[in-house]
Amino acid sequence: MGRSNTIANEARKNKEFNEFLEQKDKELDERLRQLKEGVNSSVEKYYSQNEWNNKPVLTYAKKDWQTTSTWSMDNVVNIVREIGKAISGGGASDLPSGNETPPDPATAEKIKENQPAIKSSISNIEETAISLVCGIMQSFKEVNSITSTQVVRDLPLGYGLHLFFGMEVSVYSRKQFFHNDFIQQYSMFFTVRYSLDEQISQTKMDIAKTLQFQIEINNSLKIKNSEVFEKNATKAIEESSIDMYESAERFQKLVNKKLDESNAELLIKMNELIKLHVAQMKLEMNRKLKIASS
């Protein structure tokens, strides 16, 4: 489990705070277990409804602690980026440690065959993770709210790969330790599955539509992010709290920056897929014209 330096330092100095963290860590383990059940249930439902076969490619679980003032999505996103690079650039042996479901030899070989195509779309995993993390953070109505939220989502990544993602974030107030700061603990669990049946059923336009949908989600999150900031800013002004205002402003800018970067990457990939689709349609049309004229 990771902890920010601020929390780790406080735990070393303060026995009461350390006991508090140990108790919350036990609760986090139980929440992670429930999160895994939710994601695995989503996997089972998706493939059974479609009557598709599937094989695991990777499965990772992660939990961490941060204070609101030091909060960053990098801890979460970097894990996913590392995994994305491994899938697109090598075999199963290149995946980071901690993979709970390494692919069997046949699945690994199939992914290797598709690597040129997968490499061009692997950022879908990364950008999807960023969007999901940004989205769940919007559930906190105020910077100083004390709450817990869980989200489970799934999205096709193309070429038979499908992402199932779950995340829970809880916010706790411990002003005797951190004054006006708040503690965030999160658990994350995701798995990527490969299905030959799903790959056969997908077209490039299907994948492009998925990316377009993700862009629309990101834009909705930006609007909601602005609304949340306005509420937090108003509350901070009413309470004459500079710390609260700065925390709200910092969070808004961080989330908007990540969503803008995600949209830019998704738009590039979407346009590439549309161009490939059009090129394939032209080739097919020319082929039919040749047959008709012969």
Short mmCIF file of C-alpha atoms in Angstrom, two decimals:
data_model
loop_
_atom_site.label_atom_id
_atom_site.label_comp_id
_atom_site.label_asym_id
_atom_site.label_seq_id
_atom_site.Cartn_x
_atom_site.Cartn_y
_atom_site.Cartn_z
CA MET A 1 0.00 0.00 0.00
CA GLY A 2 1.28 3.47 -0.80
CA ARG A 3 1.02 6.48 1.45
CA SER A 4 1.92 10.09 0.76
CA ASN A 5 4.95 11.44 2.64
CA THR A 6 2.72 13.70 4.72
CA ILE A 7 0.64 10.78 6.00
CA ALA A 8 3.65 8.50 6.51
CA ASN A 9 5.49 11.18 8.50
CA GLU A 10 2.45 11.86 10.67
CA ALA A 11 2.00 8.14 11.33
CA ARG A 12 5.57 7.82 12.57
CA LYS A 13 5.16 10.75 14.95
CA ASN A 14 1.66 10.11 16.25
CA LYS A 15 0.58 6.82 17.79
CA GLU A 16 -3.12 7.78 17.81
CA PHE A 17 -3.00 8.69 14.13
CA ASN A 18 -1.17 5.46 13.29
CA GLU A 19 -3.87 3.44 15.04
CA PHE A 20 -6.49 5.36 13.07
CA LEU A 21 -4.71 4.49 9.80
CA GLU A 22 -4.42 0.82 10.73
CA GLN A 23 -8.16 0.65 11.35
CA LYS A 24 -8.96 2.44 8.10
CA ASP A 25 -6.55 0.15 6.24
CA LYS A 26 -8.50 -2.89 7.44
CA GLU A 27 -11.69 -1.25 6.21
CA LEU A 28 -9.99 -0.49 2.90
CA ASP A 29 -9.02 -4.15 2.47
CA GLU A 30 -12.67 -5.13 2.89
CA ARG A 31 -13.80 -2.45 0.43
CA LEU A 32 -11.22 -3.64 -2.08
CA ARG A 33 -12.55 -7.18 -1.71
CA GLN A 34 -16.09 -5.94 -2.40
CA LEU A 35 -14.82 -3.88 -5.33
CA LYS A 36 -13.22 -6.99 -6.86
CA GLU A 37 -16.52 -8.83 -6.52
CA GLY A 38 -18.33 -5.99 -8.29
CA VAL A 39 -15.88 -5.89 -11.19
CA ASN A 40 -15.75 -9.68 -11.57
CA SER A 41 -19.55 -9.76 -11.58
CA SER A 42 -19.50 -7.18 -14.39
CA VAL A 43 -17.08 -9.38 -16.37
CA GLU A 44 -19.26 -12.48 -15.95
CA LYS A 45 -22.44 -10.63 -16.92
CA TYR A 46 -20.92 -8.98 -20.01
CA TYR A 47 -19.55 -12.15 -21.59
CA SER A 48 -22.44 -14.42 -20.63
CA GLN A 49 -25.00 -12.00 -22.12
CA ASN A 50 -23.05 -11.79 -25.38
CA GLU A 51 -22.21 -15.51 -25.35
CA TRP A 52 -18.56 -14.70 -26.07
CA ASN A 53 -15.50 -16.58 -24.91
CA ASN A 54 -12.85 -14.59 -23.03
CA LYS A 55 -9.42 -14.96 -21.51
CA PRO A 56 -7.68 -12.78 -18.90
CA VAL A 57 -4.78 -10.58 -20.00
CA LEU A 58 -4.08 -8.72 -16.79
CA THR A 59 -5.63 -7.91 -13.44
CA TYR A 60 -4.30 -5.37 -10.96
CA ALA A 61 -5.41 -4.14 -7.55
CA LYS A 62 -4.13 -0.95 -5.93
CA LYS A 63 -4.82 1.03 -2.77
CA ASP A 64 -3.31 4.26 -1.53
CA TRP A 65 -3.64 7.19 0.89
CA GLN A 66 -3.16 10.88 0.18
CA THR A 67 -4.04 14.19 1.74
CA THR A 68 -6.25 16.53 -0.27
CA SER A 69 -3.50 19.16 -0.43
CA THR A 70 -1.03 16.67 -1.95
CA TRP A 71 -3.54 14.72 -4.04
CA SER A 72 -2.45 13.73 -7.53
CA MET A 73 -3.81 11.38 -10.16
CA ASP A 74 -0.28 10.47 -11.20
CA ASN A 75 -0.08 7.61 -8.70
CA VAL A 76 -3.10 5.97 -10.31
CA VAL A 77 -2.53 6.85 -13.95
CA ASN A 78 1.18 5.92 -14.00
CA ILE A 79 0.29 2.34 -13.10
CA VAL A 80 -2.06 2.12 -16.07
CA ARG A 81 0.38 3.79 -18.46
CA GLU A 82 3.11 1.34 -17.47
CA ILE A 83 0.79 -1.58 -18.17
CA GLY A 84 -0.38 -0.06 -21.47
CA LYS A 85 3.20 0.29 -22.69
CA ALA A 86 3.94 -3.30 -21.74
CA ILE A 87 0.95 -4.66 -23.67
CA SER A 88 1.73 -2.64 -26.79
CA GLY A 89 5.46 -3.20 -26.79
CA GLY A 90 6.06 -6.73 -25.60
CA GLY A 91 4.67 -9.92 -24.17
CA ALA A 92 3.20 -10.94 -20.86
CA SER A 93 6.65 -11.11 -19.29
CA ASP A 94 6.98 -7.33 -19.73
CA LEU A 95 3.96 -6.53 -17.56
CA PRO A 96 4.64 -4.91 -14.18
CA SER A 97 4.70 -7.16 -11.12
CA GLY A 98 1.42 -7.79 -9.38
CA ASN A 99 -0.55 -9.16 -12.33
CA GLU A 100 -3.09 -11.51 -10.74
CA THR A 101 -4.18 -13.16 -14.02
CA PRO A 102 -1.31 -13.54 -16.51
CA PRO A 103 -2.50 -14.61 -19.98
CA ASP A 104 -2.16 -18.22 -21.03
CA PRO A 105 0.28 -18.96 -23.92
CA ALA A 106 -2.46 -19.00 -26.58
CA THR A 107 -3.87 -15.63 -25.48
CA ALA A 108 -0.40 -14.11 -25.22
CA GLU A 109 0.38 -15.29 -28.76
CA LYS A 110 -2.90 -13.87 -30.11
CA ILE A 111 -2.17 -10.48 -28.52
CA LYS A 112 1.33 -10.59 -29.99
CA GLU A 113 -0.14 -11.17 -33.47
CA ASN A 114 -2.36 -8.12 -33.04
CA GLN A 115 0.33 -5.91 -31.50
CA PRO A 116 0.70 -3.50 -34.45
CA ALA A 117 -3.01 -2.71 -34.21
CA ILE A 118 -3.08 -2.80 -30.41
CA LYS A 119 -0.10 -0.46 -30.21
CA SER A 120 -2.03 2.22 -32.07
CA SER A 121 -4.97 1.99 -29.69
CA ILE A 122 -3.41 1.13 -26.33
CA SER A 123 -3.80 4.72 -25.14
CA ASN A 124 -7.54 3.94 -24.96
CA ILE A 125 -6.77 2.10 -21.72
CA GLU A 126 -4.80 5.05 -20.36
CA GLU A 127 -7.27 7.75 -21.36
CA THR A 128 -10.21 5.68 -20.14
CA ALA A 129 -8.55 5.30 -16.74
CA ILE A 130 -7.92 9.05 -16.54
CA SER A 131 -11.53 9.82 -17.39
CA LEU A 132 -12.84 7.31 -14.86
CA VAL A 133 -10.62 8.68 -12.09
CA CYS A 134 -11.67 12.26 -12.92
CA GLY A 135 -15.29 11.18 -12.98
CA ILE A 136 -15.32 9.52 -9.60
CA MET A 137 -13.67 12.53 -7.99
CA GLN A 138 -16.62 14.66 -9.13
CA SER A 139 -18.80 12.76 -6.67
CA PHE A 140 -17.44 14.86 -3.83
CA LYS A 141 -19.80 17.81 -3.64
CA GLU A 142 -17.44 19.87 -1.50
CA VAL A 143 -13.70 19.88 -0.93
CA ASN A 144 -14.19 19.20 2.76
CA SER A 145 -16.93 16.59 2.41
CA ILE A 146 -16.63 13.34 4.35
CA THR A 147 -17.97 10.62 2.09
CA SER A 148 -17.31 7.39 0.21
CA THR A 149 -18.14 6.57 -3.41
CA GLN A 150 -17.69 3.48 -5.59
CA VAL A 151 -17.88 3.23 -9.38
CA VAL A 152 -17.65 0.16 -11.65
CA ARG A 153 -17.41 0.66 -15.42
CA ASP A 154 -16.45 -1.31 -18.51
CA LEU A 155 -15.41 -0.17 -21.98
CA PRO A 156 -14.30 -1.97 -25.16
CA LEU A 157 -10.73 -1.06 -26.14
CA GLY A 158 -10.80 -2.60 -29.59
CA TYR A 159 -9.18 -5.69 -31.15
CA GLY A 160 -10.96 -7.99 -28.71
CA LEU A 161 -9.62 -6.22 -25.60
CA HIS A 162 -12.11 -5.02 -22.99
CA LEU A 163 -11.44 -3.01 -19.84
CA PHE A 164 -13.40 -3.59 -16.62
CA PHE A 165 -12.58 -0.95 -14.03
CA GLY A 166 -13.65 -0.32 -10.44
CA MET A 167 -12.62 2.42 -8.04
CA GLU A 168 -13.67 3.59 -4.61
CA VAL A 169 -12.61 6.81 -2.92
CA SER A 170 -13.29 7.81 0.68
CA VAL A 171 -12.57 11.17 2.31
CA TYR A 172 -11.98 11.55 6.04
CA SER A 173 -11.50 14.62 8.19
CA ARG A 174 -8.88 14.47 10.94
CA LYS A 175 -8.30 18.09 11.85
CA GLN A 176 -6.41 17.19 15.02
CA PHE A 177 -3.68 15.84 12.74
CA PHE A 178 -3.92 17.92 9.56
CA HIS A 179 -5.87 21.04 10.63
CA ASN A 180 -7.87 22.05 7.52
CA ASP A 181 -6.63 19.17 5.36
CA PHE A 182 -8.49 15.95 4.56
CA ILE A 183 -7.38 12.38 4.00
CA GLN A 184 -8.35 10.54 0.83
CA GLN A 185 -8.04 6.78 0.58
CA TYR A 186 -8.74 4.96 -2.64
CA SER A 187 -8.86 1.41 -3.91
CA MET A 188 -8.66 0.55 -7.59
CA PHE A 189 -9.21 -2.79 -9.31
CA PHE A 190 -9.22 -3.42 -13.03
CA THR A 191 -8.90 -6.28 -15.43
CA VAL A 192 -8.42 -6.47 -19.19
CA ARG A 193 -9.88 -9.47 -20.99
CA TYR A 194 -9.37 -10.69 -24.54
CA SER A 195 -12.15 -12.25 -26.62
CA LEU A 196 -11.73 -13.51 -30.17
CA ASP A 197 -15.53 -13.47 -30.51
CA GLU A 198 -15.66 -9.81 -29.54
CA GLN A 199 -12.79 -8.97 -31.90
CA ILE A 200 -14.64 -10.54 -34.84
CA SER A 201 -17.81 -8.60 -34.00
CA GLN A 202 -16.08 -5.22 -33.74
CA THR A 203 -15.49 -2.80 -36.59
CA LYS A 204 -13.24 0.25 -36.64
CA MET A 205 -16.34 2.45 -36.58
CA ASP A 206 -17.55 0.68 -33.43
CA ILE A 207 -14.29 1.56 -31.72
CA ALA A 208 -14.42 5.14 -33.06
CA LYS A 209 -17.93 5.53 -31.62
CA THR A 210 -16.67 4.32 -28.26
CA LEU A 211 -13.94 6.97 -28.32
CA GLN A 212 -16.48 9.64 -29.30
CA PHE A 213 -18.65 8.59 -26.37
CA GLN A 214 -15.64 8.90 -24.05
CA ILE A 215 -14.98 12.44 -25.31
CA GLU A 216 -18.60 13.35 -24.58
CA ILE A 217 -18.24 11.93 -21.07
CA ASN A 218 -15.09 13.99 -20.53
CA ASN A 219 -16.85 17.17 -21.67
CA SER A 220 -19.72 16.48 -19.26
CA LEU A 221 -17.19 16.00 -16.48
CA LYS A 222 -15.62 19.37 -17.26
CA ILE A 223 -19.00 21.08 -16.93
CA LYS A 224 -19.65 19.31 -13.64
CA ASN A 225 -16.15 20.16 -12.47
CA SER A 226 -16.88 23.88 -12.98
CA GLU A 227 -20.15 23.59 -11.09
CA VAL A 228 -18.42 21.87 -8.16
CA PHE A 229 -15.72 24.55 -8.11
CA GLU A 230 -18.32 27.34 -7.99
CA LYS A 231 -20.00 25.70 -4.98
CA ASN A 232 -16.69 25.17 -3.21
CA ALA A 233 -15.49 28.70 -3.97
CA THR A 234 -18.72 30.18 -2.61
CA LYS A 235 -18.43 28.09 0.56
CA ALA A 236 -14.77 29.06 0.98
CA ILE A 237 -15.62 32.76 0.67
CA GLU A 238 -18.48 32.43 3.15
CA GLU A 239 -16.15 30.77 5.67
CA SER A 240 -13.22 33.08 4.83
CA SER A 241 -11.08 30.00 4.19
CA ILE A 242 -8.16 30.66 1.85
CA ASP A 243 -7.01 27.02 2.19
CA MET A 244 -10.40 25.71 1.05
CA TYR A 245 -10.50 28.08 -1.92
CA GLU A 246 -6.96 27.23 -3.03
CA SER A 247 -7.66 23.50 -2.67
CA ALA A 248 -10.82 23.81 -4.78
CA GLU A 249 -9.03 25.87 -7.44
CA ARG A 250 -6.08 23.48 -7.58
CA PHE A 251 -8.38 20.48 -7.96
CA GLN A 252 -10.43 22.12 -10.72
CA LYS A 253 -7.34 23.00 -12.76
CA LEU A 254 -5.82 19.53 -12.30
CA VAL A 255 -8.95 17.70 -13.43
CA ASN A 256 -9.61 20.00 -16.40
CA LYS A 257 -6.00 19.65 -17.58
CA LYS A 258 -6.20 15.84 -17.47
CA LEU A 259 -9.53 15.80 -19.28
CA ASP A 260 -8.28 18.16 -22.01
CA GLU A 261 -5.20 15.99 -22.55
CA SER A 262 -7.39 12.89 -22.66
CA ASN A 263 -9.75 14.43 -25.24
CA ALA A 264 -6.86 15.46 -27.49
CA GLU A 265 -5.47 11.91 -27.51
CA LEU A 266 -8.89 10.32 -28.01
CA LEU A 267 -9.68 12.65 -30.92
CA ILE A 268 -6.45 11.71 -32.70
CA LYS A 269 -7.21 7.99 -32.35
CA MET A 270 -10.83 8.46 -33.41
CA ASN A 271 -9.84 10.31 -36.60
CA GLU A 272 -7.26 7.64 -37.43
CA LEU A 273 -9.89 4.91 -37.14
CA ILE A 274 -12.37 6.83 -39.31
CA LYS A 275 -9.71 7.31 -42.01
CA LEU A 276 -8.90 3.59 -41.96
CA HIS A 277 -12.60 2.77 -42.18
CA VAL A 278 -13.07 5.06 -45.20
CA ALA A 279 -9.98 3.59 -46.89
CA GLN A 280 -11.31 0.06 -46.38
CA MET A 281 -14.70 1.06 -47.80
CA LYS A 282 -13.01 2.49 -50.92
CA LEU A 283 -10.99 -0.69 -51.41
CA GLU A 284 -14.12 -2.83 -51.06
CA MET A 285 -16.03 -0.61 -53.49
CA ASN A 286 -13.22 -0.81 -56.06
CA ARG A 287 -13.11 -4.57 -55.64
CA LYS A 288 -16.85 -4.84 -56.33
CA LEU A 289 -16.57 -2.53 -59.37
CA LYS A 290 -13.78 -4.72 -60.78
CA ILE A 291 -15.89 -7.84 -60.36
CA ALA A 292 -18.90 -6.15 -61.98
CA SER A 293 -16.89 -4.97 -65.00
CA SER A 294 -15.09 -8.28 -65.60
#
